[in-house]
XYZ file of N, CA, C and O in Angstrom:
772
model
N 29.560 -0.493 -163.848
C 28.489 -0.726 -162.884
C 27.864 -2.096 -163.155
O 27.517 -2.431 -164.271
N 27.753 -2.894 -162.125
C 27.172 -4.228 -162.249
C 25.730 -4.141 -162.742
O 24.924 -3.345 -162.243
N 25.414 -4.953 -163.724
C 24.066 -4.974 -164.282
C 23.235 -6.108 -163.715
O 22.255 -6.536 -164.311
N 23.629 -6.597 -162.543
C 22.847 -7.622 -161.850
C 22.335 -7.124 -160.494
O 21.799 -7.885 -159.721
N 22.489 -5.820 -160.241
C 21.947 -5.218 -159.020
C 20.439 -5.073 -159.139
O 19.930 -4.772 -160.238
N 19.704 -5.220 -158.063
C 18.259 -5.019 -158.123
C 17.882 -3.593 -158.537
O 18.628 -2.648 -158.280
N 16.754 -3.465 -159.166
C 16.197 -2.179 -159.549
C 15.579 -1.567 -158.272
O 15.035 -2.274 -157.440
N 15.667 -0.261 -158.152
C 15.004 0.429 -157.059
C 13.938 1.355 -157.642
O 13.938 1.650 -158.837
N 13.068 1.842 -156.811
C 12.022 2.766 -157.253
C 12.658 4.022 -157.878
O 12.144 4.570 -158.854
N 13.793 4.456 -157.340
C 14.472 5.652 -157.856
C 14.955 5.463 -159.294
O 15.182 6.438 -160.007
N 15.123 4.219 -159.736
C 15.582 3.941 -161.103
C 14.461 4.129 -162.139
O 14.735 4.236 -163.327
N 13.230 4.139 -161.688
C 12.086 4.212 -162.604
C 11.625 5.654 -162.732
O 11.251 6.290 -161.752
N 11.601 6.131 -163.958
C 11.223 7.508 -164.211
C 9.723 7.717 -164.147
O 9.264 8.780 -163.742
N 8.941 6.727 -164.558
C 7.489 6.882 -164.603
C 7.060 7.496 -165.928
O 7.873 8.064 -166.650
N 5.774 7.378 -166.263
C 5.298 7.784 -167.585
C 5.636 9.221 -167.997
O 6.044 9.447 -169.139
N 5.505 10.198 -167.121
C 5.746 11.596 -167.506
C 7.204 11.858 -167.922
O 7.456 12.489 -168.938
N 8.144 11.349 -167.144
C 9.565 11.583 -167.461
C 10.075 10.598 -168.518
O 11.019 10.913 -169.255
N 9.466 9.428 -168.613
C 9.895 8.414 -169.557
C 9.468 8.742 -170.987
O 10.221 8.506 -171.942
N 8.286 9.335 -171.159
C 7.736 9.582 -172.497
C 8.693 10.323 -173.418
O 8.907 9.906 -174.561
N 9.319 11.427 -172.968
C 10.191 12.168 -173.890
C 11.466 11.404 -174.309
O 12.049 11.724 -175.338
N 11.898 10.439 -173.517
C 13.129 9.709 -173.844
C 12.848 8.302 -174.367
O 13.767 7.571 -174.690
N 11.575 7.923 -174.460
C 11.209 6.535 -174.771
C 11.824 6.046 -176.074
O 12.384 4.954 -176.132
N 11.735 6.813 -177.134
C 12.233 6.360 -178.439
C 13.729 6.051 -178.378
O 14.164 4.998 -178.855
N 14.510 6.965 -177.801
C 15.961 6.730 -177.710
C 16.274 5.557 -176.783
O 17.154 4.735 -177.080
N 15.558 5.483 -175.659
C 15.788 4.411 -174.684
C 15.441 3.048 -175.322
O 16.191 2.084 -175.189
N 14.312 3.015 -176.010
C 13.870 1.774 -176.673
C 14.899 1.323 -177.710
O 15.249 0.150 -177.783
N 15.414 2.263 -178.507
C 16.423 1.939 -179.505
C 17.670 1.333 -178.841
O 18.227 0.354 -179.314
N 18.080 1.935 -177.739
C 19.264 1.452 -177.004
C 19.037 0.029 -176.490
O 19.923 -0.826 -176.569
N 17.828 -0.259 -175.974
C 17.533 -1.590 -175.442
C 17.464 -2.615 -176.568
O 17.942 -3.740 -176.431
N 16.888 -2.238 -177.708
C 16.838 -3.154 -178.858
C 18.258 -3.522 -179.289
O 18.551 -4.687 -179.547
N 19.145 -2.538 -179.335
C 20.536 -2.796 -179.687
C 21.219 -3.693 -178.653
O 21.988 -4.586 -178.990
N 20.929 -3.447 -177.376
C 21.500 -4.262 -176.300
C 21.010 -5.709 -176.392
O 21.791 -6.655 -176.200
N 19.727 -5.883 -176.674
C 19.149 -7.220 -176.700
C 19.587 -8.051 -177.917
O 19.575 -9.281 -177.860
N 19.953 -7.404 -179.007
C 20.257 -8.132 -180.250
C 21.239 -9.277 -180.047
O 20.931 -10.425 -180.390
N 22.415 -9.054 -179.457
C 23.327 -10.200 -179.289
C 22.911 -11.134 -178.146
O 23.438 -12.231 -178.019
N 21.974 -10.717 -177.329
C 21.520 -11.500 -176.168
C 20.331 -12.381 -176.527
O 19.795 -13.073 -175.678
N 19.881 -12.337 -177.766
C 18.745 -13.120 -178.248
C 19.287 -14.358 -178.968
O 20.118 -14.235 -179.855
N 18.777 -15.522 -178.564
C 19.210 -16.776 -179.183
C 17.980 -17.517 -179.690
O 17.048 -17.780 -178.914
N 17.971 -17.814 -180.980
C 16.877 -18.587 -181.580
C 17.299 -20.061 -181.522
O 18.341 -20.432 -182.051
N 16.479 -20.865 -180.863
C 16.795 -22.290 -180.688
C 15.728 -23.098 -181.420
O 14.601 -23.228 -180.945
N 16.080 -23.606 -182.607
C 15.099 -24.317 -183.412
C 14.097 -23.344 -184.020
O 14.365 -22.151 -184.164
N 12.916 -23.865 -184.368
C 11.921 -23.030 -185.045
C 10.827 -22.523 -184.106
O 9.932 -21.799 -184.555
N 10.876 -22.868 -182.830
C 9.790 -22.494 -181.921
C 10.233 -21.747 -180.665
O 9.384 -21.236 -179.939
N 11.511 -21.709 -180.372
C 11.955 -21.154 -179.090
C 12.963 -20.029 -179.292
O 13.895 -20.141 -180.105
N 12.743 -18.956 -178.540
C 13.654 -17.824 -178.506
C 13.985 -17.560 -177.035
O 13.107 -17.587 -176.188
N 15.267 -17.339 -176.758
C 15.714 -17.054 -175.396
C 16.418 -15.698 -175.420
O 17.282 -15.449 -176.267
N 16.027 -14.821 -174.489
C 16.662 -13.514 -174.374
C 17.233 -13.407 -172.969
O 16.493 -13.530 -171.979
N 18.536 -13.189 -172.895
C 19.189 -13.049 -171.588
C 18.940 -11.635 -171.054
O 19.152 -10.632 -171.743
N 18.475 -11.568 -169.815
C 18.099 -10.308 -169.181
C 19.226 -9.754 -168.333
O 20.121 -10.475 -167.896
N 19.155 -8.435 -168.109
C 20.006 -7.782 -167.133
C 19.264 -6.560 -166.593
O 18.089 -6.355 -166.899
N 19.927 -5.782 -165.796
C 19.280 -4.653 -165.135
C 18.690 -3.655 -166.135
O 17.593 -3.125 -165.926
N 19.360 -3.438 -167.254
C 18.862 -2.481 -168.246
C 17.622 -3.015 -168.955
O 16.646 -2.271 -169.132
N 17.647 -4.269 -169.361
C 16.475 -4.822 -170.074
C 15.266 -4.878 -169.151
O 14.147 -4.634 -169.576
N 15.508 -5.195 -167.891
C 14.389 -5.303 -166.945
C 13.882 -3.933 -166.491
O 12.676 -3.767 -166.268
N 14.747 -2.937 -166.399
C 14.294 -1.578 -166.106
C 13.387 -1.085 -167.234
O 12.338 -0.489 -166.999
N 13.794 -1.358 -168.452
C 12.972 -1.013 -169.608
C 11.597 -1.666 -169.513
O 10.571 -1.045 -169.772
N 11.585 -2.924 -169.104
C 10.325 -3.654 -168.962
C 9.409 -2.945 -167.953
O 8.212 -2.779 -168.196
N 9.968 -2.521 -166.819
C 9.163 -1.822 -165.810
C 8.654 -0.496 -166.378
O 7.475 -0.139 -166.205
N 9.520 0.254 -167.049
C 9.091 1.542 -167.629
C 7.942 1.330 -168.609
O 6.980 2.114 -168.617
N 8.015 0.295 -169.419
C 6.950 0.041 -170.391
C 5.637 -0.361 -169.717
O 4.566 0.074 -170.107
N 5.719 -1.143 -168.651
C 4.515 -1.509 -167.904
C 3.891 -0.261 -167.280
O 2.677 -0.056 -167.352
N 4.715 0.585 -166.687
C 4.206 1.816 -166.082
C 3.554 2.708 -167.137
O 2.494 3.302 -166.898
N 4.156 2.773 -168.311
C 3.597 3.583 -169.392
C 2.260 3.021 -169.850
O 1.259 3.736 -169.957
N 2.209 1.717 -170.111
C 0.998 1.086 -170.631
C -0.160 1.119 -169.647
O -1.317 1.279 -170.019
N 0.178 0.939 -168.361
C -0.859 0.882 -167.330
C -1.034 2.192 -166.580
O -1.789 2.263 -165.619
N -0.304 3.226 -167.032
C -0.335 4.545 -166.409
C -0.120 4.458 -164.896
O -0.867 5.043 -164.108
N 0.921 3.755 -164.504
C 1.288 3.652 -163.084
C 2.147 4.864 -162.746
O 3.228 5.026 -163.329
N 1.706 5.682 -161.830
C 2.428 6.911 -161.512
C 2.790 7.059 -160.033
O 3.725 7.781 -159.686
N 2.054 6.385 -159.174
C 2.285 6.511 -157.728
C 3.289 5.424 -157.266
O 3.352 4.348 -157.827
N 4.000 5.743 -156.208
C 4.959 4.795 -155.648
C 4.296 3.464 -155.312
O 4.864 2.392 -155.579
N 3.089 3.500 -154.730
C 2.423 2.253 -154.334
C 1.989 1.425 -155.537
O 1.666 0.254 -155.394
N 1.974 2.016 -156.733
C 1.686 1.277 -157.957
C 2.973 0.753 -158.584
O 3.000 -0.366 -159.107
N 4.009 1.543 -158.550
C 5.276 1.205 -159.218
C 6.100 0.217 -158.414
O 6.701 -0.711 -158.955
N 6.140 0.382 -157.098
C 6.993 -0.480 -156.259
C 6.683 -1.962 -156.387
O 7.600 -2.788 -156.450
N 5.399 -2.391 -156.488
C 5.147 -3.824 -156.711
C 5.697 -4.339 -158.048
O 6.183 -5.467 -158.134
N 5.650 -3.505 -159.077
C 6.215 -3.895 -160.379
C 7.732 -4.060 -160.275
O 8.295 -4.994 -160.838
N 8.361 -3.140 -159.549
C 9.817 -3.235 -159.347
C 10.147 -4.518 -158.586
O 11.051 -5.259 -158.979
N 9.417 -4.781 -157.520
C 9.679 -5.992 -156.716
C 9.490 -7.264 -157.539
O 10.323 -8.181 -157.488
N 8.423 -7.305 -158.301
C 8.155 -8.485 -159.136
C 9.230 -8.668 -160.201
O 9.699 -9.780 -160.444
N 9.639 -7.584 -160.816
C 10.665 -7.656 -161.863
C 12.012 -8.060 -161.272
O 12.777 -8.795 -161.907
N 12.314 -7.619 -160.057
C 13.582 -7.998 -159.437
C 13.699 -9.513 -159.241
O 14.797 -10.047 -159.140
N 12.568 -10.203 -159.162
C 12.593 -11.679 -159.069
C 13.189 -12.291 -160.321
O 13.641 -13.431 -160.305
N 13.186 -11.559 -161.423
C 13.699 -12.057 -162.701
C 15.150 -11.641 -162.932
O 15.759 -12.034 -163.932
N 15.690 -10.831 -162.043
C 17.021 -10.261 -162.208
C 18.119 -11.315 -162.079
O 18.064 -12.160 -161.179
N 19.111 -11.292 -162.981
C 20.277 -12.141 -162.745
C 20.938 -11.701 -161.451
O 20.726 -10.583 -160.976
N 21.722 -12.579 -160.876
C 22.416 -12.259 -159.620
C 23.904 -12.474 -159.798
O 24.353 -12.911 -160.875
N 24.664 -12.213 -158.780
C 26.117 -12.444 -158.836
C 26.435 -13.928 -159.082
O 27.532 -14.246 -159.508
N 25.474 -14.813 -158.795
C 25.731 -16.254 -158.953
C 24.780 -16.901 -159.949
O 24.666 -18.134 -159.981
N 24.124 -16.103 -160.806
C 23.247 -16.701 -161.809
C 23.017 -15.760 -162.977
O 23.020 -14.538 -162.811
N 22.818 -16.352 -164.137
C 22.349 -15.609 -165.316
C 20.862 -15.859 -165.400
O 20.355 -16.887 -164.944
N 20.117 -14.907 -165.975
C 18.664 -15.050 -166.078
C 18.239 -14.753 -167.512
O 18.879 -13.970 -168.213
N 17.140 -15.373 -167.908
C 16.661 -15.196 -169.276
C 15.149 -15.382 -169.323
O 14.549 -15.969 -168.414
N 14.577 -14.883 -170.407
C 13.172 -15.120 -170.702
C 13.115 -16.006 -171.930
O 13.814 -15.751 -172.922
N 12.312 -17.051 -171.853
C 12.155 -18.001 -172.960
C 10.754 -17.815 -173.529
O 9.777 -17.778 -172.785
N 10.682 -17.681 -174.855
C 9.420 -17.497 -175.545
C 9.180 -18.709 -176.458
O 10.082 -19.079 -177.226
N 8.015 -19.309 -176.372
C 7.641 -20.382 -177.280
C 6.715 -19.780 -178.316
O 5.702 -19.167 -177.993
N 7.070 -19.953 -179.574
C 6.281 -19.402 -180.667
C 5.283 -20.455 -181.146
O 5.676 -21.493 -181.673
N 4.009 -20.179 -180.935
C 2.942 -21.062 -181.417
C 1.656 -20.252 -181.490
O 1.424 -19.370 -180.658
N 0.869 -20.520 -182.472
C -0.422 -19.869 -182.592
C -1.318 -20.349 -181.440
O -1.215 -21.503 -181.013
N -2.194 -19.489 -180.942
C -3.081 -19.904 -179.849
C -3.879 -21.180 -180.185
O -4.167 -21.976 -179.297
N -4.165 -21.363 -181.463
C -4.933 -22.545 -181.855
C -4.061 -23.800 -181.987
O -4.570 -24.905 -182.156
N -2.742 -23.642 -181.883
C -1.812 -24.758 -182.063
C -1.550 -25.466 -180.730
O -0.433 -25.453 -180.216
N -2.585 -26.056 -180.188
C -2.473 -26.742 -178.900
C -1.509 -27.931 -178.957
O -0.848 -28.244 -177.989
N -1.455 -28.585 -180.106
C -0.600 -29.778 -180.229
C 0.871 -29.426 -179.992
O 1.595 -30.161 -179.317
N 1.303 -28.278 -180.538
C 2.701 -27.854 -180.332
C 2.953 -27.599 -178.864
O 3.962 -28.070 -178.304
N 2.072 -26.870 -178.211
C 2.253 -26.573 -176.801
C 2.199 -27.838 -175.958
O 2.998 -27.999 -175.026
N 1.319 -28.741 -176.261
C 1.236 -30.016 -175.523
C 2.524 -30.809 -175.684
O 3.015 -31.404 -174.721
N 3.078 -30.808 -176.892
C 4.309 -31.562 -177.139
C 5.490 -31.016 -176.346
O 6.425 -31.750 -176.040
N 5.424 -29.739 -175.991
C 6.554 -29.103 -175.282
C 6.408 -29.107 -173.764
O 7.271 -28.567 -173.056
N 5.368 -29.726 -173.254
C 5.251 -29.865 -171.801
C 6.493 -30.599 -171.284
O 6.929 -31.584 -171.879
N 7.050 -30.095 -170.209
C 8.282 -30.674 -169.668
C 9.542 -29.965 -170.144
O 10.645 -30.294 -169.719
N 9.369 -28.989 -171.035
C 10.522 -28.240 -171.532
C 11.343 -27.640 -170.399
O 12.559 -27.500 -170.510
N 10.669 -27.337 -169.296
C 11.348 -26.710 -168.145
C 12.399 -27.597 -167.492
O 13.094 -27.148 -166.590
N 12.526 -28.810 -167.929
C 13.576 -29.682 -167.403
C 14.669 -29.945 -168.439
O 15.545 -30.788 -168.235
N 14.609 -29.226 -169.564
C 15.464 -29.596 -170.698
C 16.192 -28.454 -171.370
O 16.476 -28.520 -172.562
N 16.525 -27.400 -170.648
C 17.285 -26.300 -171.241
C 18.638 -26.220 -170.550
O 18.711 -26.175 -169.316
N 19.692 -26.222 -171.355
C 21.061 -26.269 -170.825
C 21.906 -25.183 -171.468
O 21.907 -25.022 -172.692
N 22.617 -24.429 -170.642
C 23.590 -23.451 -171.111
C 24.963 -24.112 -171.004
O 25.363 -24.564 -169.926
N 25.658 -24.199 -172.130
C 27.022 -24.739 -172.139
C 27.971 -23.551 -172.152
O 27.911 -22.701 -173.027
N 28.810 -23.510 -171.139
C 29.737 -22.408 -170.961
C 31.121 -23.026 -170.787
O 31.469 -23.516 -169.714
N 31.877 -23.083 -171.890
C 33.127 -23.805 -171.861
C 32.849 -25.258 -171.525
O 32.001 -25.896 -172.153
N 33.511 -25.789 -170.496
C 33.320 -27.185 -170.083
C 32.114 -27.379 -169.172
O 31.804 -28.513 -168.788
N 31.428 -26.322 -168.821
C 30.328 -26.381 -167.870
C 28.987 -26.523 -168.591
O 28.670 -25.720 -169.473
N 28.213 -27.521 -168.210
C 26.836 -27.691 -168.688
C 25.909 -27.291 -167.542
O 25.869 -27.971 -166.507
N 25.169 -26.199 -167.725
C 24.372 -25.637 -166.636
C 22.898 -25.745 -166.996
O 22.423 -25.076 -167.907
N 22.207 -26.608 -166.275
C 20.775 -26.823 -166.523
C 19.992 -25.668 -165.902
O 20.224 -25.271 -164.778
N 19.045 -25.140 -166.665
C 18.237 -24.020 -166.207
C 17.222 -24.456 -165.162
O 16.693 -25.562 -165.219
N 16.972 -23.557 -164.213
C 15.826 -23.726 -163.323
C 14.786 -22.704 -163.768
O 15.123 -21.558 -164.100
N 13.545 -23.129 -163.824
C 12.457 -22.290 -164.325
C 11.629 -21.747 -163.173
O 11.517 -22.396 -162.129
N 11.018 -20.595 -163.378
C 10.110 -20.024 -162.388
C 8.942 -20.987 -162.189
O 8.354 -21.461 -163.161
N 8.623 -21.268 -160.952
C 7.530 -22.198 -160.643
C 6.187 -21.621 -161.067
O 5.999 -20.399 -161.118
N 5.268 -22.517 -161.366
C 3.897 -22.129 -161.635
C 3.586 -21.769 -163.072
O 2.458 -21.430 -163.401
N 4.576 -21.864 -163.964
C 4.333 -21.488 -165.349
C 4.155 -22.720 -166.260
O 3.963 -22.585 -167.451
N 4.222 -23.895 -165.655
C 3.949 -25.120 -166.399
C 3.526 -26.202 -165.424
O 3.764 -26.114 -164.225
N 2.861 -27.213 -165.971
C 2.403 -28.351 -165.154
C 2.464 -29.588 -166.038
O 2.963 -29.532 -167.168
N 1.942 -30.663 -165.546
C 1.900 -31.897 -166.341
C 0.901 -31.800 -167.480
O 0.873 -32.647 -168.360
N 0.068 -30.758 -167.464
C -0.997 -30.635 -168.465
C -0.857 -29.432 -169.376
O -1.510 -29.359 -170.408
N -0.039 -28.453 -169.001
C 0.077 -27.252 -169.823
C 1.434 -26.588 -169.611
O 2.119 -26.832 -168.622
N 1.794 -25.732 -170.578
C 3.008 -24.936 -170.459
C 2.715 -23.529 -170.980
O 2.002 -23.375 -171.974
N 3.219 -22.548 -170.292
C 3.042 -21.161 -170.700
C 4.002 -20.847 -171.852
O 5.112 -21.370 -171.916
N 3.571 -19.981 -172.746
C 4.411 -19.592 -173.895
C 5.562 -18.679 -173.480
O 6.502 -18.481 -174.240
N 5.502 -18.117 -172.266
C 6.581 -17.276 -171.745
C 7.065 -17.915 -170.449
O 6.283 -18.194 -169.546
N 8.367 -18.152 -170.387
C 8.984 -18.796 -169.233
C 10.161 -17.957 -168.763
O 10.867 -17.345 -169.577
N 10.368 -17.928 -167.452
C 11.508 -17.214 -166.876
C 12.459 -18.247 -166.295
O 12.045 -19.113 -165.524
N 13.726 -18.163 -166.678
C 14.671 -19.175 -166.239
C 15.951 -18.555 -165.711
O 16.259 -17.407 -165.964
N 16.640 -19.368 -164.941
C 17.867 -18.951 -164.293
C 18.906 -20.059 -164.459
O 18.594 -21.238 -164.354
N 20.136 -19.633 -164.734
C 21.256 -20.567 -164.872
C 22.231 -20.279 -163.725
O 22.884 -19.242 -163.708
N 22.334 -21.202 -162.745
C 23.284 -20.983 -161.656
C 24.722 -20.994 -162.181
O 25.074 -21.846 -163.008
N 25.530 -20.033 -161.739
C 26.909 -19.927 -162.203
C 27.858 -20.223 -161.049
O 27.922 -19.465 -160.089
N 28.588 -21.304 -161.172
C 29.635 -21.579 -160.202
C 30.745 -20.549 -160.401
O 30.819 -19.901 -161.468
N 31.618 -20.376 -159.421
C 32.729 -19.436 -159.632
C 33.563 -19.786 -160.857
O 34.011 -18.903 -161.579
N 33.733 -21.076 -161.133
C 34.520 -21.512 -162.288
C 33.804 -21.158 -163.600
O 34.440 -20.706 -164.558
N 32.497 -21.385 -163.638
C 31.728 -21.062 -164.856
C 31.733 -19.551 -165.092
O 31.900 -19.086 -166.222
N 31.564 -18.785 -164.034
C 31.571 -17.327 -164.138
C 32.935 -16.832 -164.609
O 33.015 -15.932 -165.453
N 33.995 -17.429 -164.101
C 35.335 -17.059 -164.553
C 35.511 -17.374 -166.030
O 36.074 -16.581 -166.781
N 34.987 -18.521 -166.471
C 35.048 -18.880 -167.880
C 34.286 -17.926 -168.754
O 34.696 -17.601 -169.877
N 33.164 -17.439 -168.257
C 32.351 -16.482 -168.997
C 33.158 -15.212 -169.295
O 32.995 -14.606 -170.345
N 34.035 -14.859 -168.418
C 34.829 -13.620 -168.573
C 36.012 -13.786 -169.536
O 36.649 -12.784 -169.877
N 36.311 -15.011 -169.946
C 37.473 -15.233 -170.812
C 37.046 -15.138 -172.279
O 36.208 -15.908 -172.736
N 37.594 -14.163 -173.008
C 37.248 -14.046 -174.434
C 37.474 -15.373 -175.165
O 38.463 -16.063 -174.932
N 36.533 -15.705 -176.016
C 36.641 -16.924 -176.809
C 36.069 -18.165 -176.165
O 35.993 -19.201 -176.794
N 35.664 -18.066 -174.886
C 35.041 -19.237 -174.242
C 33.789 -19.612 -175.033
O 32.922 -18.753 -175.252
N 33.694 -20.870 -175.485
C 32.503 -21.243 -176.252
C 31.250 -21.257 -175.371
O 31.277 -21.696 -174.228
N 30.180 -20.722 -175.936
C 28.873 -20.688 -175.260
C 27.860 -21.298 -176.223
O 27.859 -20.983 -177.412
N 27.025 -22.191 -175.719
C 25.966 -22.792 -176.537
C 24.709 -22.929 -175.685
O 24.771 -23.005 -174.458
N 23.583 -22.933 -176.342
C 22.297 -23.133 -175.678
C 21.675 -24.388 -176.301
O 21.604 -24.508 -177.513
N 21.262 -25.294 -175.422
C 20.723 -26.566 -175.887
C 19.363 -26.841 -175.253
O 19.143 -26.553 -174.068
N 18.487 -27.393 -176.048
C 17.239 -27.942 -175.542
C 17.269 -29.417 -175.872
O 17.400 -29.805 -177.043
N 17.174 -30.256 -174.814
C 17.255 -31.698 -175.011
C 15.938 -32.398 -174.672
O 15.910 -33.540 -174.220
N 14.839 -31.710 -174.935
C 13.495 -32.267 -174.722
C 13.258 -33.361 -175.757
O 13.651 -33.216 -176.916
N 12.626 -34.475 -175.379
C 12.410 -35.551 -176.347
C 11.698 -35.132 -177.636
O 11.991 -35.665 -178.708
N 10.822 -34.140 -177.550
C 10.088 -33.700 -178.747
C 10.697 -32.459 -179.395
O 10.182 -31.971 -180.394
N 11.800 -31.956 -178.825
C 12.375 -30.712 -179.352
C 13.855 -30.688 -179.001
O 14.250 -30.272 -177.906
N 14.684 -31.169 -179.911
C 16.117 -31.254 -179.664
C 16.857 -30.307 -180.604
O 16.867 -30.510 -181.817
N 17.476 -29.279 -179.989
C 18.228 -28.309 -180.766
C 19.373 -27.800 -179.917
O 19.248 -27.668 -178.704
N 20.470 -27.487 -180.602
C 21.631 -26.866 -179.930
C 22.141 -25.753 -180.827
O 22.293 -25.948 -182.031
N 22.399 -24.592 -180.230
C 22.859 -23.444 -180.979
C 24.157 -22.941 -180.360
O 24.207 -22.701 -179.141
N 25.182 -22.796 -181.181
C 26.402 -22.159 -180.719
C 26.157 -20.660 -180.702
O 25.701 -20.076 -181.696
N 26.432 -20.029 -179.575
C 26.164 -18.601 -179.413
C 27.368 -17.786 -179.884
O 28.485 -18.297 -179.987
N 27.118 -16.526 -180.122
C 28.175 -15.653 -180.630
C 29.104 -15.188 -179.515
O 28.739 -15.202 -178.330
N 30.268 -14.734 -179.911
C 31.201 -14.114 -178.971
C 30.580 -12.836 -178.398
O 30.821 -12.478 -177.248
N 29.751 -12.168 -179.198
C 29.055 -10.974 -178.713
C 28.167 -11.294 -177.519
O 28.099 -10.518 -176.583
N 27.495 -12.439 -177.559
C 26.655 -12.842 -176.431
C 27.521 -13.066 -175.196
O 27.226 -12.561 -174.120
N 28.614 -13.820 -175.358
C 29.490 -14.083 -174.223
C 30.000 -12.786 -173.621
O 29.937 -12.574 -172.411
N 30.448 -11.864 -174.469
C 30.993 -10.589 -173.991
C 29.897 -9.766 -173.306
O 30.150 -9.137 -172.263
N 28.691 -9.768 -173.850
C 27.601 -9.010 -173.249
C 27.232 -9.568 -171.883
O 27.032 -8.816 -170.916
N 27.144 -10.896 -171.755
C 26.852 -11.502 -170.462
C 27.978 -11.242 -169.462
O 27.724 -10.926 -168.303
N 29.223 -11.354 -169.906
C 30.353 -11.109 -169.015
C 30.327 -9.667 -168.498
O 30.604 -9.409 -167.313
N 29.927 -8.723 -169.358
C 29.893 -7.311 -168.949
C 28.864 -7.050 -167.849
O 29.000 -6.095 -167.082
N 27.853 -7.920 -167.761
C 26.854 -7.754 -166.703
C 27.484 -7.831 -165.310
O 26.944 -7.279 -164.358
N 28.590 -8.522 -165.205
C 29.205 -8.774 -163.897
C 30.380 -7.845 -163.609
O 31.079 -8.021 -162.610
N 30.592 -6.852 -164.473
C 31.654 -5.880 -164.204
C 31.299 -5.058 -162.958
O 30.129 -4.714 -162.772
N 32.288 -4.787 -162.119
C 31.998 -4.017 -160.906
C 31.559 -2.583 -161.230
O 31.783 -2.042 -162.214
């Protein structure tokens, strides 16, 4: 089953049905996310999302905010679907690690949204970031990004052994990480029919 299909309201159990399975579900998602997490340098972590990780996110929001009615849950589903990878893109959440008092670090990283590249075999794919999460004066510690996948890049993703790397080429933060084969295989599995 493709893990890039949008979430529907029927996919969300809600707090009452989710509570008894939460521990097992959470463990499964932690295991799923492990190879999909990439540490880039000492300040940035990128986690590649799919339908399962994002469904978990909605379930946790519903649990924390006690959302039980359709009119409460459906907006969360719609908002989360904006973060969903698609048949022509991979999606990820980027976290910047800095103490709230460390304004200098955050200031230095302004413009990061123009400097994240996914290398997939011979393809260098620059990320597009969700609008409104950074400006010329500030940057949010949580960013949502998307990597457009050409048919050739997507085909390469499906080939075992295709090298995958994540690079940040920001003037104040330059790091490149070679990703694991587990990450490549996990991302490729998202697009299985």
